[in-house]
Amino acid sequence: MPALIITYTALITLIAGWYIRKYKRKKRKLDLTINRINEAVISLDTKGRYTFLNDSALATHVLGREKTLGRVIWDMHPETVGTDFWHLCNQATASGLPAEAENYYAAIDKWFSVKIYPSDTGLTIFYQDITESKKIGIAFAKSEEKYRTLFYKSPLPSWLYDLETLCFVDVNEAAVKHYGYTRDEFLSMSIKDIRPREDIPALLEDIAQVKSDTDTSRYSSWRHKKKNGEILVVETTAHSFSQDGKHLRIVTVNDITQKMIMEQKLLDNQAKLTEAQAMGRIGYWDIDLKANIHIWSDELYKILGFDMTEVMPSTAQFLSLLHPEDKKRAEVIIHNTLNHSVESKIDFRFITAAGENRFGSMEWRFAYNENKVPIRLFGILQDITERKKAEESSRLLALKIKEQKIQAQRKISKAIIKAQEQHKNYVAQELHDNINQILFGARFHLGIAGRKCEETKELVKDSIDLVNKAMKEIHLLCENLVTPLKDIDLYEIVNELIHKSAASTDIPLHMDFCYEIPCEFSDDLKLNIYRIVQEQLHNIRKHAQAKNVKISLALKENSICIIVEDDGKGFDVKQKRKGLGISNITHRVEAFNGSITIQSNPGAGCKTEVMIPLKVDNKAQLYARASGDNG
């Protein structure tokens, strides 16, 4: 019996050893297999203690296998307590059901795919680092969202269509707004529905070419039709791609209808501008100050006489055409413009390349960048030769008309002066022959009456004195009024006038007279000079309160110079005077093409200088007055 028990025990031990060795071989084989898989695998007992870590799991367990096995996972990784992974483990333990999830671990900034399998002995956990794939997925999702945002929010109309059916697959908001169709209407249509009927064959031909061409990108111009029937001219950019087994094409549209209209208007305006420049003889020029590039319009080349195929525009080329008399002035202005950014204009003369003298008017402006630095200089040059000629003709005509008016006025003035002289002689004659005789008769009868009656003798005597005084005044008045109209001796009559004026004033008045005119001239001019001096002496006696007067008649540069100067109280020449004296003198001077200058100040006397042109006939050899002291 003991022997049997021993034998049985030995047999049992042998069998158990065999199974243990088999189990260990299988376990080694299983551990080897598990260690070889890419996923990390850990096993936990019911207390959360590590019982197994494969080789891949060591990447996240830096303490190694020996220092990790037997320790509680939550003690080794306290940062995971309360996370989604912690809750997932508790959920699997409580339910006894497998659980899996993708979790982000902020502590190590990684994503893991986790699969948990519960058992009676604890948990077996498979996990894999999916950080890179997750980032790629997130980036792809963001990229897709960005694409969708760009597609739907793009300001340009865009759509997707099926290259086989030509039906719209998707459209953005800009397309809906621009074409007038709703999104649902678009998705029920094909791209043929937005084309004019006559353009569909060309569309189908292009689609066929796209299908057969390896490069499926296209940049084209088409006509599209809006819902309201309006035809648009558009530029499209299209690319092909495949998605979910479909061949799709994405199209971006740029409506250039208004651009085409504006370009046509610009062409029309350019044609009109060219025509206007030709009609107005206006050329345009532009200088890029940074690149020193000069541009001249066609009309400017024509104005300057250059051939645009032979001459490059430049400042030097332009300056070479300036008229020699205007060149220096124009160069100063132009260089000042370039050096100091001065906007200005200038009229000048230039000589065309063909040698023709012309007149030009140029004006320019600057364009500035955001820093207020000039970057462009541009302007216009107008050929104003015809205008200048017309202005010169008008100026000469105006001068001629003015001269004719002046001469006519002078003739009238001379006629009036002559008539006045004749009238003065007539009045003097009447005063002398009639009034004076009447006064003489009255004085005679008063004398008789005084001798007959002693009582009225004194009274009559006073009356006779008054009559005598009146006759004396009439005599003086007649002498002033009467002047010879022919064979006038200017020196004699002026000299006599001076003596009479000096004798007729109550205030002692010293007069100096100098006569230096060594030629003869017309009696009309002599009489006019006499009246000018007479008017001046009258004004001096009446207003100046002068003590000394200087009178000079001389010949200066073919003009008679009349100077009358006094040391009286003077006056302010800027103030308007009420008397007719200066006005009468001015009229007489202007009647003979003369000029008058008056210099005076209060308390500083007065000097009047008159210049009257004198035409001396050399052929007639007008005699000269004998020199001598005529003062």
XYZ file of C-alpha atoms in Angstrom:
631
model
C 0.000 0.000 0.000
C 2.662 2.551 0.846
C 4.461 1.549 -2.265
C 1.304 2.181 -4.275
C 0.845 5.581 -2.720
C 4.442 6.432 -3.450
C 4.058 5.250 -7.000
C 0.827 7.204 -7.411
C 2.371 10.301 -5.900
C 5.355 10.019 -8.161
C 3.065 9.565 -11.132
C 1.012 12.595 -10.125
C 4.175 14.625 -9.624
C 5.439 13.515 -12.996
C 2.206 14.443 -14.720
C 2.004 17.754 -12.864
C 5.557 18.568 -13.793
C 4.786 17.779 -17.402
C 1.776 20.092 -17.387
C 3.727 22.775 -15.586
C 6.525 22.560 -18.130
C 3.926 22.616 -20.940
C 2.206 25.613 -19.368
C 5.491 27.429 -18.997
C 6.376 26.634 -22.600
C 2.979 27.913 -23.744
C 3.299 30.939 -21.466
C 6.753 31.709 -22.838
C 5.430 31.255 -26.332
C 2.412 33.469 -25.529
C 4.640 36.092 -23.883
C 6.935 35.978 -26.889
C 3.970 36.430 -29.210
C 2.508 39.248 -27.139
C 5.880 40.953 -26.903
C 6.189 40.846 -30.642
C 2.916 42.678 -31.412
C 3.009 46.452 -32.015
C 0.288 47.276 -29.535
C 1.254 47.843 -25.899
C -0.293 45.235 -23.548
C -0.511 45.320 -19.777
C -2.330 43.066 -17.308
C -3.696 44.158 -13.928
C -5.007 42.031 -11.130
C -8.232 42.837 -9.333
C -6.340 45.283 -7.087
C -4.932 47.173 -10.052
C -1.452 45.738 -9.651
C 0.703 45.157 -12.755
C 1.024 41.484 -13.578
C 2.331 41.776 -17.147
C 3.874 44.332 -19.539
C 4.882 43.482 -23.077
C 7.885 45.092 -24.729
C 5.806 47.791 -26.477
C 4.363 48.830 -23.103
C 7.842 49.627 -21.798
C 7.869 52.759 -23.984
C 5.323 54.341 -21.646
C 6.689 52.728 -18.439
C 10.097 54.231 -18.070
C 10.868 52.452 -14.748
C 11.078 49.123 -16.574
C 9.379 45.771 -16.120
C 10.962 44.703 -12.822
C 10.172 47.975 -10.987
C 6.672 48.117 -12.405
C 5.299 44.589 -11.888
C 3.425 44.224 -8.624
C 2.789 47.952 -8.193
C -0.638 49.601 -8.456
C -1.136 51.453 -11.716
C -2.867 54.430 -10.060
C 0.041 54.853 -7.659
C 2.542 54.871 -10.482
C 0.435 57.140 -12.680
C -1.578 59.385 -10.348
C -2.130 61.862 -13.186
C -4.516 59.362 -14.835
C -6.875 59.223 -11.855
C -10.161 60.814 -12.829
C -9.382 60.779 -16.527
C -11.447 59.068 -19.238
C -9.044 56.086 -19.038
C -9.628 55.740 -15.270
C -13.401 55.810 -15.760
C -13.158 53.324 -18.634
C -11.223 50.825 -16.449
C -13.755 51.116 -13.623
C -16.589 50.701 -16.107
C -15.116 47.468 -17.562
C -14.401 46.055 -14.069
C -17.937 46.825 -12.877
C -19.756 45.603 -15.975
C -17.452 42.715 -16.878
C -17.762 43.825 -20.498
C -14.967 44.905 -22.847
C -14.575 48.642 -23.398
C -12.622 50.716 -25.889
C -12.056 54.394 -26.611
C -9.627 56.989 -27.964
C -8.316 59.222 -25.212
C -6.061 62.254 -25.012
C -3.551 62.463 -22.151
C -2.575 66.049 -21.570
C 0.286 65.164 -19.189
C 2.269 63.616 -22.038
C 0.417 65.301 -24.898
C -0.498 62.047 -26.601
C -3.516 60.246 -27.987
C -4.067 56.514 -27.309
C -6.461 53.921 -28.680
C -7.443 51.770 -25.658
C -9.160 48.339 -25.537
C -9.917 46.827 -22.094
C -10.857 43.174 -21.559
C -12.052 42.243 -18.032
C -11.646 38.717 -16.471
C -11.888 37.081 -13.095
C -8.218 37.773 -12.508
C -8.327 41.458 -13.453
C -7.943 43.479 -16.654
C -5.967 43.038 -19.838
C -5.419 46.353 -21.561
C -4.334 46.841 -25.162
C -3.352 50.379 -26.094
C -1.591 52.067 -29.015
C -0.089 55.568 -29.503
C -2.216 57.135 -32.244
C -0.952 60.685 -31.749
C 0.431 61.125 -35.284
C -2.582 59.626 -37.015
C -4.874 61.634 -34.733
C -3.032 64.850 -35.557
C -3.271 64.001 -39.224
C -6.969 63.330 -38.812
C -7.499 66.570 -36.910
C -5.472 68.460 -39.502
C -7.478 66.808 -42.254
C -10.727 67.708 -40.527
C -9.558 71.275 -40.090
C -8.391 71.357 -43.678
C -11.720 70.009 -44.852
C -13.554 72.539 -42.693
C -11.271 75.298 -43.995
C -11.947 74.155 -47.546
C -15.677 74.130 -46.942
C -15.463 77.573 -45.356
C -13.393 78.887 -48.259
C -15.765 77.278 -50.716
C -19.014 78.446 -49.170
C -17.808 81.880 -48.030
C -15.718 82.720 -51.075
C -16.734 86.098 -52.567
C -16.493 84.515 -56.037
C -19.253 82.172 -57.263
C -18.090 78.534 -57.112
C -19.659 75.137 -57.678
C -18.977 71.417 -58.032
C -20.453 69.407 -60.861
C -20.356 65.779 -61.947
C -18.155 65.487 -65.026
C -20.270 62.589 -66.348
C -23.792 63.945 -65.825
C -22.837 67.685 -65.818
C -25.250 68.116 -62.880
C -24.442 70.496 -60.052
C -23.264 68.710 -56.904
C -22.709 71.733 -54.667
C -22.756 75.552 -54.952
C -21.574 78.301 -52.636
C -23.464 81.301 -51.322
C -21.888 83.719 -53.803
C -23.203 81.653 -56.742
C -26.707 81.630 -55.275
C -26.623 85.380 -54.737
C -24.999 86.264 -58.061
C -27.029 84.031 -60.390
C -30.383 84.373 -58.646
C -31.133 80.623 -58.349
C -31.781 79.045 -54.950
C -29.474 76.277 -53.762
C -32.155 73.647 -54.408
C -32.716 75.019 -57.911
C -29.005 74.813 -58.636
C -28.799 71.194 -57.406
C -31.650 70.238 -59.766
C -29.870 71.765 -62.775
C -26.862 71.002 -64.963
C -24.185 73.392 -66.115
C -25.919 73.504 -69.534
C -28.871 75.271 -67.917
C -26.821 78.411 -67.142
C -25.557 78.784 -70.730
C -27.130 80.562 -73.672
C -28.500 77.904 -76.044
C -26.059 78.786 -78.802
C -23.036 78.291 -76.466
C -23.906 74.679 -75.433
C -22.103 72.964 -78.378
C -18.876 74.742 -77.470
C -19.373 73.678 -73.831
C -19.840 70.004 -74.726
C -16.790 70.135 -76.979
C -14.724 71.545 -74.100
C -16.023 68.848 -71.709
C -15.013 66.139 -74.174
C -11.538 67.634 -74.398
C -11.273 67.774 -70.587
C -12.097 64.051 -70.375
C -9.426 63.148 -72.893
C -6.735 65.534 -71.675
C -4.281 64.596 -68.948
C -4.151 68.193 -67.732
C -7.737 68.835 -66.685
C -7.194 72.329 -65.330
C -8.769 75.058 -67.426
C -8.803 78.837 -67.488
C -11.463 79.999 -69.930
C -13.894 82.760 -70.835
C -17.595 81.974 -71.209
C -21.027 83.472 -71.315
C -23.385 82.551 -68.482
C -27.093 83.187 -68.040
C -28.646 84.388 -64.784
C -32.102 83.362 -63.647
C -33.539 86.693 -64.860
C -32.100 86.062 -68.338
C -29.218 88.536 -68.037
C -26.126 87.402 -69.934
C -22.810 87.580 -68.110
C -19.277 87.481 -69.481
C -17.173 85.434 -67.041
C -13.696 84.025 -66.573
C -13.656 80.513 -65.070
C -10.960 78.452 -63.367
C -11.754 74.711 -63.251
C -9.997 71.649 -61.817
C -10.970 67.949 -61.785
C -10.704 65.473 -58.892
C -12.266 62.183 -57.752
C -14.320 61.633 -54.612
C -16.342 58.608 -53.559
C -15.941 57.068 -57.008
C -17.219 60.159 -58.815
C -15.331 62.389 -61.212
C -16.036 65.898 -60.026
C -15.001 69.314 -61.283
C -14.713 72.441 -59.173
C -15.274 75.786 -60.917
C -14.571 79.333 -59.695
C -16.218 82.188 -61.592
C -15.083 85.777 -62.006
C -17.782 87.986 -63.503
C -15.996 90.386 -65.871
C -19.145 91.828 -67.469
C -18.665 95.257 -65.939
C -14.940 95.032 -66.580
C -15.627 94.342 -70.269
C -18.100 97.233 -70.375
C -15.617 99.534 -68.655
C -12.799 98.370 -70.930
C -14.955 99.130 -73.953
C -15.822 102.519 -72.494
C -12.140 103.043 -71.765
C -11.284 102.205 -75.370
C -14.004 104.560 -76.567
C -12.803 107.270 -74.189
C -9.207 106.638 -75.236
C -10.217 107.090 -78.850
C -12.100 110.262 -77.962
C -9.156 111.459 -75.844
C -6.757 110.815 -78.716
C -9.078 112.701 -81.041
C -9.458 115.528 -78.512
C -5.676 115.701 -78.021
C -5.215 115.911 -81.772
C -7.868 118.610 -82.083
C -6.554 120.558 -79.086
C -2.908 119.871 -79.911
C -2.397 118.505 -76.381
C 0.232 115.886 -75.589
C 0.600 113.853 -72.393
C 3.808 112.789 -70.628
C 4.582 110.695 -67.556
C 7.820 110.054 -65.620
C 8.363 107.166 -63.191
C 10.711 108.968 -60.804
C 11.983 105.783 -59.170
C 12.765 103.866 -62.365
C 13.430 107.020 -64.432
C 11.096 105.788 -67.173
C 9.606 108.448 -69.467
C 6.397 108.007 -71.452
C 5.152 110.364 -74.185
C 1.767 110.181 -75.865
C 1.508 109.877 -79.644
C 0.281 113.465 -79.870
C 3.278 114.743 -77.903
C 5.604 113.091 -80.411
C 3.678 114.824 -83.200
C 3.824 118.225 -81.454
C 7.584 117.951 -80.929
C 8.146 116.576 -84.426
C 9.840 113.352 -83.277
C 9.441 109.862 -84.731
C 8.481 107.585 -81.832
C 10.305 104.659 -83.438
C 13.582 106.594 -83.449
C 13.569 108.775 -80.315
C 13.400 107.627 -76.701
C 11.549 110.153 -74.487
C 13.676 111.947 -71.908
C 14.046 115.312 -70.193
C 17.216 115.961 -72.200
C 15.375 115.377 -75.485
C 12.697 117.836 -74.467
C 15.159 120.494 -73.291
C 17.039 120.236 -76.575
C 14.020 121.714 -78.371
C 13.617 124.824 -76.211
C 14.023 128.184 -77.914
C 17.425 129.700 -77.042
C 15.775 132.797 -75.538
C 13.495 130.691 -73.296
C 15.830 127.778 -72.576
C 17.570 129.130 -69.480
C 14.311 130.212 -67.823
C 12.606 126.893 -68.611
C 15.603 124.836 -67.424
C 15.602 126.634 -64.066
C 11.884 125.929 -63.592
C 12.146 122.285 -64.707
C 15.209 121.527 -62.569
C 13.532 123.215 -59.592
C 10.539 120.962 -60.192
C 12.643 117.786 -60.215
C 14.774 118.780 -57.217
C 12.076 120.233 -54.961
C 8.834 118.580 -56.186
C 7.260 121.902 -57.188
C 4.018 121.740 -59.181
C 3.801 124.559 -61.691
C 3.149 125.616 -65.279
C 5.105 127.491 -67.907
C 4.567 129.058 -71.331
C 7.568 128.880 -73.631
C 8.778 128.733 -77.194
C 10.283 125.642 -78.763
C 11.720 124.572 -82.074
C 10.385 121.293 -83.470
C 12.659 118.590 -84.790
C 11.782 119.898 -88.272
C 12.997 123.401 -87.292
C 9.591 125.105 -86.941
C 9.171 127.762 -84.226
C 6.169 127.033 -82.024
C 4.627 128.181 -78.734
C 3.873 125.687 -75.935
C 2.140 125.688 -72.568
C 3.083 122.973 -70.067
C 1.547 122.077 -66.682
C 2.491 119.219 -64.318
C 1.550 117.428 -61.101
C 3.120 114.822 -58.757
C 1.825 111.487 -57.464
C 2.999 110.434 -53.986
C 3.315 107.138 -52.104
C 2.015 106.501 -48.587
C 5.114 108.207 -47.151
C 4.406 111.420 -49.085
C 7.412 110.772 -51.330
C 6.881 111.716 -54.999
C 6.938 108.655 -57.242
C 5.476 110.025 -60.489
C 5.617 113.300 -62.366
C 3.040 113.741 -65.093
C 1.628 116.577 -67.104
C 0.456 117.944 -70.422
C 2.005 120.067 -73.141
C -0.277 122.049 -75.419
C 0.774 123.622 -78.700
C -0.658 127.153 -78.354
C 0.953 128.607 -81.465
C -2.336 129.372 -83.215
C -3.758 130.856 -80.041
C -0.661 133.000 -79.581
C -0.926 134.198 -83.177
C -4.596 134.997 -82.684
C -3.846 136.770 -79.401
C -1.075 138.773 -81.064
C -3.373 139.688 -83.948
C -6.067 140.674 -81.474
C -3.545 142.650 -79.441
C -2.263 144.507 -82.493
C -5.820 145.136 -83.665
C -6.777 146.387 -80.201
C -3.709 148.642 -80.144
C -4.571 149.926 -83.586
C -8.167 150.604 -82.583
C -6.995 152.190 -79.342
C -4.499 154.349 -81.224
C -7.186 155.339 -83.689
C -9.489 156.257 -80.810
C -6.676 158.195 -79.133
C -5.846 160.038 -82.323
C -9.498 160.770 -82.915
C -9.842 161.977 -79.342
C -6.740 164.106 -79.750
C -8.119 165.628 -82.915
C -11.320 166.356 -81.052
C -9.348 167.770 -78.126
C -7.280 169.944 -80.448
C -10.422 171.108 -82.192
C -12.011 171.904 -78.840
C -8.863 173.718 -77.688
C -8.784 175.704 -80.934
C -12.476 176.482 -80.621
C -11.922 177.546 -77.021
C -9.120 179.852 -78.138
C -11.318 181.318 -80.840
C -14.139 181.686 -78.339
C -11.803 183.354 -75.847
C -10.723 185.819 -78.558
C -14.375 186.429 -79.421
C -15.275 187.000 -75.748
C -12.278 189.295 -75.311
C -13.272 191.225 -78.431
C -16.846 191.586 -77.187
C -15.648 192.714 -73.767
C -13.303 195.241 -75.312
C -15.526 196.569 -78.107
C -18.949 196.451 -76.438
C -18.850 196.092 -72.660
C -15.846 198.351 -72.342
C -17.543 201.025 -74.496
C -20.681 200.791 -72.388
C -18.651 201.241 -69.240
C -16.801 204.149 -70.886
C -20.157 205.832 -71.662
C -21.369 205.258 -68.119
C -18.177 206.809 -66.709
C -18.589 209.855 -69.035
C -22.175 210.487 -67.949
C -21.297 209.979 -64.299
C -18.577 212.614 -64.673
C -21.032 215.091 -66.154
C -23.528 214.387 -63.387
C -20.895 214.960 -60.733
C -19.873 218.295 -62.105
C -23.511 219.544 -62.201
C -24.453 218.614 -58.680
C -22.107 219.100 -55.777
C -24.308 217.029 -53.509
C -23.760 213.860 -55.573
C -20.135 214.594 -56.489
C -18.632 212.264 -53.836
C -21.137 209.528 -54.554
C -20.503 209.831 -58.282
C -16.728 209.782 -57.674
C -16.977 206.371 -55.976
C -19.077 205.053 -58.838
C -16.561 206.322 -61.384
C -13.767 204.569 -59.442
C -15.718 201.301 -59.553
C -16.295 201.707 -63.282
C -12.579 202.424 -63.797
C -11.724 199.325 -61.795
C -14.137 197.232 -63.832
C -12.645 198.574 -67.075
C -9.145 197.721 -65.787
C -10.211 194.167 -64.889
C -11.799 193.754 -68.308
C -8.597 194.988 -69.890
C -6.530 192.435 -67.927
C -9.053 189.688 -68.694
C -8.897 190.520 -72.386
C -5.133 190.356 -72.330
C -5.281 186.879 -70.735
C -7.923 185.667 -73.132
C -6.526 187.049 -76.320
C -3.510 185.261 -77.809
C -2.275 185.286 -81.375
C -3.392 182.257 -83.392
C -0.687 182.594 -86.021
C 3.041 183.338 -86.007
C 3.277 182.856 -82.252
C 6.537 183.674 -80.498
C 6.381 181.265 -77.560
C 9.251 182.859 -75.681
C 7.714 186.366 -75.957
C 4.182 185.420 -74.891
C 5.354 183.260 -71.970
C 7.793 185.933 -70.838
C 5.042 188.557 -70.984
C 2.694 186.210 -69.086
C 5.299 185.813 -66.338
C 5.754 189.571 -65.904
C 2.008 190.201 -65.774
C 1.490 187.340 -63.286
C 4.243 188.662 -61.022
C 2.760 192.163 -61.151
C -0.828 191.052 -60.483
C -0.283 189.425 -57.102
C -0.308 191.184 -53.739
C 2.407 188.826 -52.411
C 5.946 189.482 -53.736
C 6.619 186.661 -56.206
C 10.049 186.066 -57.780
C 10.000 184.172 -61.065
C 12.874 182.600 -63.042
C 12.286 181.708 -66.668
C 14.601 179.544 -68.803
C 13.883 178.906 -72.481
C 16.018 176.331 -74.351
C 14.068 175.180 -77.408
C 16.365 175.618 -80.445
C 13.759 174.832 -83.114
C 10.425 175.932 -84.463
C 7.177 173.959 -84.255
C 3.445 174.419 -84.821
C 1.464 177.384 -83.512
C -1.103 174.944 -82.066
C 1.552 173.337 -79.866
C 2.985 176.744 -78.879
C -0.444 177.974 -77.845
C -1.047 174.715 -75.904
C 2.253 175.104 -74.017
C 1.376 178.732 -73.255
C -1.993 177.690 -71.796
C -0.333 174.958 -69.679
C 2.088 177.502 -68.175
C -0.745 180.023 -67.751
C -2.877 177.432 -65.884
C 0.027 176.528 -63.628
C 0.764 180.185 -62.759
C -2.926 180.750 -62.063
C -2.948 177.771 -59.636
C 0.222 179.036 -57.933
C -1.190 182.556 -57.427
C -4.508 181.178 -56.196
C -3.402 178.287 -53.919
C 0.349 177.946 -53.387
C 1.273 181.097 -51.407
C 4.708 180.697 -53.014
C 7.581 183.218 -52.982
C 9.669 181.736 -55.786
C 8.711 180.113 -59.057
C 10.969 178.463 -61.657
C 9.750 177.953 -65.217
C 11.752 175.963 -67.754
C 10.995 175.191 -71.398
C 13.614 172.921 -72.974
C 14.142 170.295 -75.675
C 15.013 166.834 -74.295
C 15.314 163.759 -76.500
C 12.972 165.066 -79.209
C 10.397 166.151 -76.630
C 9.561 169.536 -75.200
C 10.023 169.473 -71.443
C 7.936 171.975 -69.449
C 8.858 172.290 -65.778
C 7.055 174.609 -63.375
C 8.343 174.477 -59.807
C 7.347 176.549 -56.729
C 8.207 176.673 -53.025
C 4.597 177.061 -51.857
C 2.589 175.020 -49.341
C 2.237 171.999 -51.617
C -0.463 169.300 -51.410
C -1.035 165.524 -51.283
C -1.064 164.312 -54.896
C -2.920 161.115 -53.847
C -5.998 163.076 -52.744
C -8.582 163.947 -55.342
C -8.751 167.684 -55.971
C -11.936 169.556 -56.801
C -10.389 172.246 -59.044
C -10.278 172.067 -62.834
C -6.718 173.375 -63.183
C -4.822 170.064 -63.184
C -7.596 168.405 -65.189
C -7.359 171.089 -67.876
C -3.569 170.718 -68.010
C -3.874 166.908 -68.301
C -6.333 167.168 -71.199
C -4.048 169.568 -73.052
C -1.009 167.287 -72.498
C -2.835 164.165 -73.692
C -4.102 165.982 -76.794
C -0.473 166.173 -77.972
C 0.570 162.579 -76.912
C 2.361 163.943 -73.873
C 2.792 162.838 -70.273
C 2.617 164.705 -66.987
C 4.307 164.076 -63.640
C 3.386 165.971 -60.456
C 5.616 165.823 -57.375
C 4.327 167.496 -54.223
C 3.910 167.018 -50.496
C 2.235 169.246 -47.906
C 4.679 172.018 -46.960
C 7.238 170.992 -49.614
C 6.121 172.949 -52.682
C 5.185 171.463 -56.036
C 6.981 170.419 -59.219
C 5.088 169.715 -62.434
C 6.935 168.173 -65.361
C 5.297 167.824 -68.782
C 6.873 165.941 -71.727
C 5.370 166.531 -75.195
C 6.883 164.668 -78.186
C 8.174 166.986 -80.888
C 8.559 165.783 -84.465
C 11.389 167.871 -85.947
C 11.633 167.804 -89.738
C 15.379 167.627 -90.401
C 14.845 168.180 -94.100
C 13.240 171.537 -93.468
C 16.276 172.577 -91.434
C 14.162 174.392 -88.895
C 16.137 177.363 -87.678
C 17.520 177.471 -84.191
C 16.814 180.332 -81.830
C 19.866 182.411 -81.217
C 21.472 181.463 -77.953
C 21.495 184.051 -75.179
C 20.168 184.881 -71.753
C 16.407 184.584 -72.133
C 15.720 184.017 -68.479
